[in-house]
Short mmCIF file of C-alpha atoms and ligand atoms in Angstrom, two decimals:
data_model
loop_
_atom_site.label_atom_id
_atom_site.label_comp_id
_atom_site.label_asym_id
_atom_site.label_seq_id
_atom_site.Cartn_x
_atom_site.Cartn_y
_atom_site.Cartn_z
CA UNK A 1 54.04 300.94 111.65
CA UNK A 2 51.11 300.54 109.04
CA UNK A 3 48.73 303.02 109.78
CA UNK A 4 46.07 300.79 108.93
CA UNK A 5 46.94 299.09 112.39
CA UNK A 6 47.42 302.05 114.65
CA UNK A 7 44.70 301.91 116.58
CA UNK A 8 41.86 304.75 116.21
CA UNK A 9 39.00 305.38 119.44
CA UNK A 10 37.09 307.45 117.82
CA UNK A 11 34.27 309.03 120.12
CA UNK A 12 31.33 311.13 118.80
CA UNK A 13 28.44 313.03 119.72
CA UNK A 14 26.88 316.26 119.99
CA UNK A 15 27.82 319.59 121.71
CA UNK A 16 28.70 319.60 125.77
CA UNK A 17 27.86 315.70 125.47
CA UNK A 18 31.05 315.69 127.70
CA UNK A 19 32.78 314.06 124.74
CA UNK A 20 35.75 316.36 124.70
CA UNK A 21 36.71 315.88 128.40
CA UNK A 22 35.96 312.02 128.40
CA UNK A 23 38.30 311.36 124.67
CA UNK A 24 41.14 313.64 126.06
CA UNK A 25 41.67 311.70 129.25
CA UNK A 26 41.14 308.58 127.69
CA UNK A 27 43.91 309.29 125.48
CA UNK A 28 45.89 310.44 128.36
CA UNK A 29 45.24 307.31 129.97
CA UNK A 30 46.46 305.04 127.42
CA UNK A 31 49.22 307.64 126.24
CA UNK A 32 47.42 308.21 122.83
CA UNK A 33 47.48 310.98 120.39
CA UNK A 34 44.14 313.36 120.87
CA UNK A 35 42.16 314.51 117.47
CA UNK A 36 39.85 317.44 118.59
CA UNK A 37 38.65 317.34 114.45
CA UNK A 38 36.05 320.13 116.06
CA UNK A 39 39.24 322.37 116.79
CA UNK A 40 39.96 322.29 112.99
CA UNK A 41 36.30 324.02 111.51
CA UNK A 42 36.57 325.95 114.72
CA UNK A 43 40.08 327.92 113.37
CA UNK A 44 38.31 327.79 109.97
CA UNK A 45 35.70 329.70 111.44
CA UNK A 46 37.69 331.92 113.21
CA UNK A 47 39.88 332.68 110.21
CA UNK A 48 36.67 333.23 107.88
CA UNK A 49 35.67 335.54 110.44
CA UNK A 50 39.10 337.40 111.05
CA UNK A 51 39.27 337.71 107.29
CA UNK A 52 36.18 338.80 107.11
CA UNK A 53 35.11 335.82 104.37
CA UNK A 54 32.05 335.68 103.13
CA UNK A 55 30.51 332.54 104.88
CA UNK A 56 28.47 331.37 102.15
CA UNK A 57 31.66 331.19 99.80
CA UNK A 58 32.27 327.28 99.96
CA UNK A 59 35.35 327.66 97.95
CA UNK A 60 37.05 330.51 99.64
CA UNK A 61 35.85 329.26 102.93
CA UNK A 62 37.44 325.14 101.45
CA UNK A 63 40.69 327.46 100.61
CA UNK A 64 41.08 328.67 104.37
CA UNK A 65 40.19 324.96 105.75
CA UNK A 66 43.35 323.77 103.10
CA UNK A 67 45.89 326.92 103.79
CA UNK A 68 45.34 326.71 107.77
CA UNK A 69 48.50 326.94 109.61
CA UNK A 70 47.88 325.51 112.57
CA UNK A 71 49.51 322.86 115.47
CA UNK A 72 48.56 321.90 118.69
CA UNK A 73 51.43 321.93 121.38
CA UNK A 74 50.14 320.64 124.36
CA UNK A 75 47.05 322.53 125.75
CA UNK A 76 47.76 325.14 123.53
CA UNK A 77 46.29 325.94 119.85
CA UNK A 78 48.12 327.88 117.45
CA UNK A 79 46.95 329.70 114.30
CA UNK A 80 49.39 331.41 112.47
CA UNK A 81 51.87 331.72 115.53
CA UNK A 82 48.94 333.11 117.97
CA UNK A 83 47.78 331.39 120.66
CA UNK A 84 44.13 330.74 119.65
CA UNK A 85 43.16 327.96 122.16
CA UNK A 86 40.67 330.30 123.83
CA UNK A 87 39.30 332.38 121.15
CA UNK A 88 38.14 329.27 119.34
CA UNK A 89 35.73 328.09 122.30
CA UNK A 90 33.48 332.09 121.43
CA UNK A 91 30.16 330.75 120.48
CA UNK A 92 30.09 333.20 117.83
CA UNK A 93 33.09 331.13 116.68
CA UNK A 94 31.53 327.58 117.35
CA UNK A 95 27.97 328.70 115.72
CA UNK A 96 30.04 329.81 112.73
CA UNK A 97 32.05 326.71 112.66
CA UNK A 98 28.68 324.16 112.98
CA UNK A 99 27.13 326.80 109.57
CA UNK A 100 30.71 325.79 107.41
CA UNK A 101 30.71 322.56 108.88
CA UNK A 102 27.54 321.81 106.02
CA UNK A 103 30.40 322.54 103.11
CA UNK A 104 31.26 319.75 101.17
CA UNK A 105 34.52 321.10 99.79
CA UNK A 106 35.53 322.22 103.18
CA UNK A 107 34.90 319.10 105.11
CA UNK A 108 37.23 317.69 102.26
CA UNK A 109 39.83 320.26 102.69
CA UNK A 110 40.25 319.12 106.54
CA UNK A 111 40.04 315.46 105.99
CA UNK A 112 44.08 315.30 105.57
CA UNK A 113 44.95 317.14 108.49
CA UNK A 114 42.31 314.57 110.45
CA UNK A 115 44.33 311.83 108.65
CA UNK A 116 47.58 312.65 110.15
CA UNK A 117 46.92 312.66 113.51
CA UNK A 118 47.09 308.57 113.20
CA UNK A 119 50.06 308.43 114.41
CA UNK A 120 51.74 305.47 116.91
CA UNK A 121 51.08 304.14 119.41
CA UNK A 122 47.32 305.61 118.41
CA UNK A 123 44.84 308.50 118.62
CA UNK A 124 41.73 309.08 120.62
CA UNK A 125 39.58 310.81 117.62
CA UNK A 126 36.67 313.10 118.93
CA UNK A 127 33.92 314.56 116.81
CA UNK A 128 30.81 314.21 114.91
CA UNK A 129 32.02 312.29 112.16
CA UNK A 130 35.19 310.30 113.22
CA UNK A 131 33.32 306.79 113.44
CA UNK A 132 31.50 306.87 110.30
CA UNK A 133 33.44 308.90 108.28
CA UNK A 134 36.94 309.97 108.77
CA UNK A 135 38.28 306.58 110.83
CA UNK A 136 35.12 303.76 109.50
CA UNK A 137 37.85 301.23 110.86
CA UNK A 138 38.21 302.45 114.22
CA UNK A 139 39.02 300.00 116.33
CA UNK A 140 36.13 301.13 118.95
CA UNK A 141 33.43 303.67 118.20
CA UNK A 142 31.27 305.35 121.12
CA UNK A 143 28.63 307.57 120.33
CA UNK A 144 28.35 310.23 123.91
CA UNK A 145 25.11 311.73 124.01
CA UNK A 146 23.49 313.35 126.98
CA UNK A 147 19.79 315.06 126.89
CA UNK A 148 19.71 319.01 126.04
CA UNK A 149 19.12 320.07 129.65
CA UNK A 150 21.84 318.58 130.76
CA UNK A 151 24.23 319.72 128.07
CA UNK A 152 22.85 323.52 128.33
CA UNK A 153 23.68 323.09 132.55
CA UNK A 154 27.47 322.14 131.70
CA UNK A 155 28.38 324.80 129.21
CA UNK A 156 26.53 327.21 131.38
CA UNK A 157 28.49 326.29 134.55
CA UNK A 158 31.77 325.70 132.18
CA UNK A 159 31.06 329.92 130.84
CA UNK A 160 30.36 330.93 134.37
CA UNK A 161 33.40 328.87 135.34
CA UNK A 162 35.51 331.34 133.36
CA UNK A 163 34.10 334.82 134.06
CA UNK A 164 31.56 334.62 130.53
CA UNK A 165 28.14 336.05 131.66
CA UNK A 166 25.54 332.97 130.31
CA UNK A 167 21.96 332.68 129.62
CA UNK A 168 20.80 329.60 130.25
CA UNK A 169 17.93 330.10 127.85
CA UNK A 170 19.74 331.48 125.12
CA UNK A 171 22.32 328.57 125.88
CA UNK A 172 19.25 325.53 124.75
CA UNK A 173 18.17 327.41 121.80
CA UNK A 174 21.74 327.40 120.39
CA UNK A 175 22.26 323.88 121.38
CA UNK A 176 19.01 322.68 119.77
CA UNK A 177 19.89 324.71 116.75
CA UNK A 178 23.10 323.66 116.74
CA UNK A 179 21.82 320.04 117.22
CA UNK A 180 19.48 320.48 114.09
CA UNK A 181 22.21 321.51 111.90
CA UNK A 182 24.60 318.94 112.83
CA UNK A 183 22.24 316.09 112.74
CA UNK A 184 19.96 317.15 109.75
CA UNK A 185 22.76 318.31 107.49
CA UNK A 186 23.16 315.90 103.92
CA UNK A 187 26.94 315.47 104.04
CA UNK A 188 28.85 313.61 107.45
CA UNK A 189 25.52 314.19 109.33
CA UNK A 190 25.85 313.44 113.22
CA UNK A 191 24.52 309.65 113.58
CA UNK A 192 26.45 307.30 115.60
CA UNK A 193 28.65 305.25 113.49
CA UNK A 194 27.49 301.68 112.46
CA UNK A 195 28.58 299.53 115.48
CA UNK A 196 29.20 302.06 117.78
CA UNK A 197 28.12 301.75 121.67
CA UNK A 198 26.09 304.51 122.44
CA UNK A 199 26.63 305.90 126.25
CA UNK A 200 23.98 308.34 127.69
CA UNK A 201 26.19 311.04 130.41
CA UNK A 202 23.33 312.92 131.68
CA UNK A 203 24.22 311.46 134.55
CA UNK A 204 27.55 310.42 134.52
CA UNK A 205 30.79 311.63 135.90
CA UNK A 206 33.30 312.32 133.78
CA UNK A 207 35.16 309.94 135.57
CA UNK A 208 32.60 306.85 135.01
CA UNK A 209 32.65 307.88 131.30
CA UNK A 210 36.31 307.26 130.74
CA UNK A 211 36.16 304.05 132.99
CA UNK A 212 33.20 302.89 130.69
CA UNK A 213 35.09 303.65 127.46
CA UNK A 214 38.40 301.79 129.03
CA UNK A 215 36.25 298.75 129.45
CA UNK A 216 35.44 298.65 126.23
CA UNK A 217 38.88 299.00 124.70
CA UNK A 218 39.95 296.49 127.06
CA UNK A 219 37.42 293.88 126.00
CA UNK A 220 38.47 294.43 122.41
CA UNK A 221 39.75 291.03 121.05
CA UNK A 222 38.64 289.10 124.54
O1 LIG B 301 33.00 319.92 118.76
P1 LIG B 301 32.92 321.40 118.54
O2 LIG B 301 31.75 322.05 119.22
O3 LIG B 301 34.21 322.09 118.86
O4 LIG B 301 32.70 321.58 116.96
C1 LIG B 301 32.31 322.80 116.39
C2 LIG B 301 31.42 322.51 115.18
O5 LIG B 301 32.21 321.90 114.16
C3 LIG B 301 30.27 321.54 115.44
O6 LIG B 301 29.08 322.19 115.83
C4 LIG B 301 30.10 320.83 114.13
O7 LIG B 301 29.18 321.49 113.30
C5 LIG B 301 31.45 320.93 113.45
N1 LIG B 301 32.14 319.64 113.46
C6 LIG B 301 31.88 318.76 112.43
N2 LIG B 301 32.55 317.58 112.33
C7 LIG B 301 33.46 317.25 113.26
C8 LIG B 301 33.73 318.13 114.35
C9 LIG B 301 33.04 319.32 114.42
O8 LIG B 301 31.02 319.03 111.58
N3 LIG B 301 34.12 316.10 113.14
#
């Protein structure tokens, strides 16, 4: 098949907008490939950090995004034959990812690996930048957002949820900083994507997310 027609959802938004849950069952649902493109500057982070890079070297730090050796079997991620699928989610890990996230050359290094995951019968793309940058001719483009509050009260319950001691106040000061990288940054910045429908979760299920994102596949075309 051309890849040009395999069809691309590609869902967006900022941290704990839910957008991780809501694209992987979506994909489930329709028996598409998932993307999670944050994954990818996550095990560049955690590499630059394990390697003990320095993180203002965009060209060592663009050689790490290019050299990973990485794959994603099932649940699992893999870097370098460990099993890495938990030690990516660290918010050292994430805050490192969101600072190397600003590099030109290393957004470019990941852009093939992004690429590939278009694969038949299609791919459920979820990240910051999948709508306006990576996939422009997505078939559908949502844009999750949800207001800081209620971010900061999932990935608090979602840390408590696995034993991690949280502080909830600590937890909306990274968020909002966090938020102000992402969205102010000069390359890729987090906007939604020209044409994309824009879906508030604050309060949502995850459950009325996905059936709102169906809809709209459904109705493509109609
Ligand atoms: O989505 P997640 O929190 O796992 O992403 C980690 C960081 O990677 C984000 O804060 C963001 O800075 C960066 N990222 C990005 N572009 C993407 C996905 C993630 O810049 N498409």
């Amino acid at each position: 098949m051309v890849t040009s027609v395999i069809p691309v959802i590609a869902i967006d938004g900022p941290t704990a907008s839910g957008k991780g849950t809501v694209a992987h069952r979506v994909a489930d649902k329709l028996g598409f490939h998932y993307l999670d493109s944050g994954a990818l500057y996550r095990l560049t982070a955690l590499s630059a950090i394990r390697r003990g890079t320095d993180l203002n070297d965009e060209h060592a730090l663009a050689k790490l995004a290019e050299h990973l050796q990485c794959s994603f079997q099932g649940g699992d991620i893999i870097l370098s034959h460990e099993n890495v699928t938990e030690a990516i989610r660290a918010e050292e890990v994430g805050n490192t990812a969101s600072k190397i996230a600003t590099f030109h050359a290393v957004r470019h290094a990941l852009l093939g690996l992004q690429l590939g995951f278009r694969k038949a019968p299609g791919v459920v793309a979820d990240g910051r930048d999948m709508g306006s940058v990576i996939f422009p001719n997505a078939v559908l483009k949502v844009f999750l957002t949800a207001s800081v509050a209620a971010r900061a009260e999932r990935r608090y319950k979602q840390l408590i949820g696995k034993g991690i001691s949280a502080n909830m106040e600590d937890l909306l000061m990274d968020l909002q900083a966090r938020d102000d990288r992402d969205t102010n940054r000069t390359i890729a910045p987090l906007v939604p994507a020209e044409g994309a429908h824009v879906l508030d979760t604050s309060n949502l299920t995850a459950d009325e997310a996905v059936a709102q994102v169906l809809q709209w596949y459904a109705a493509i075309g109609k």
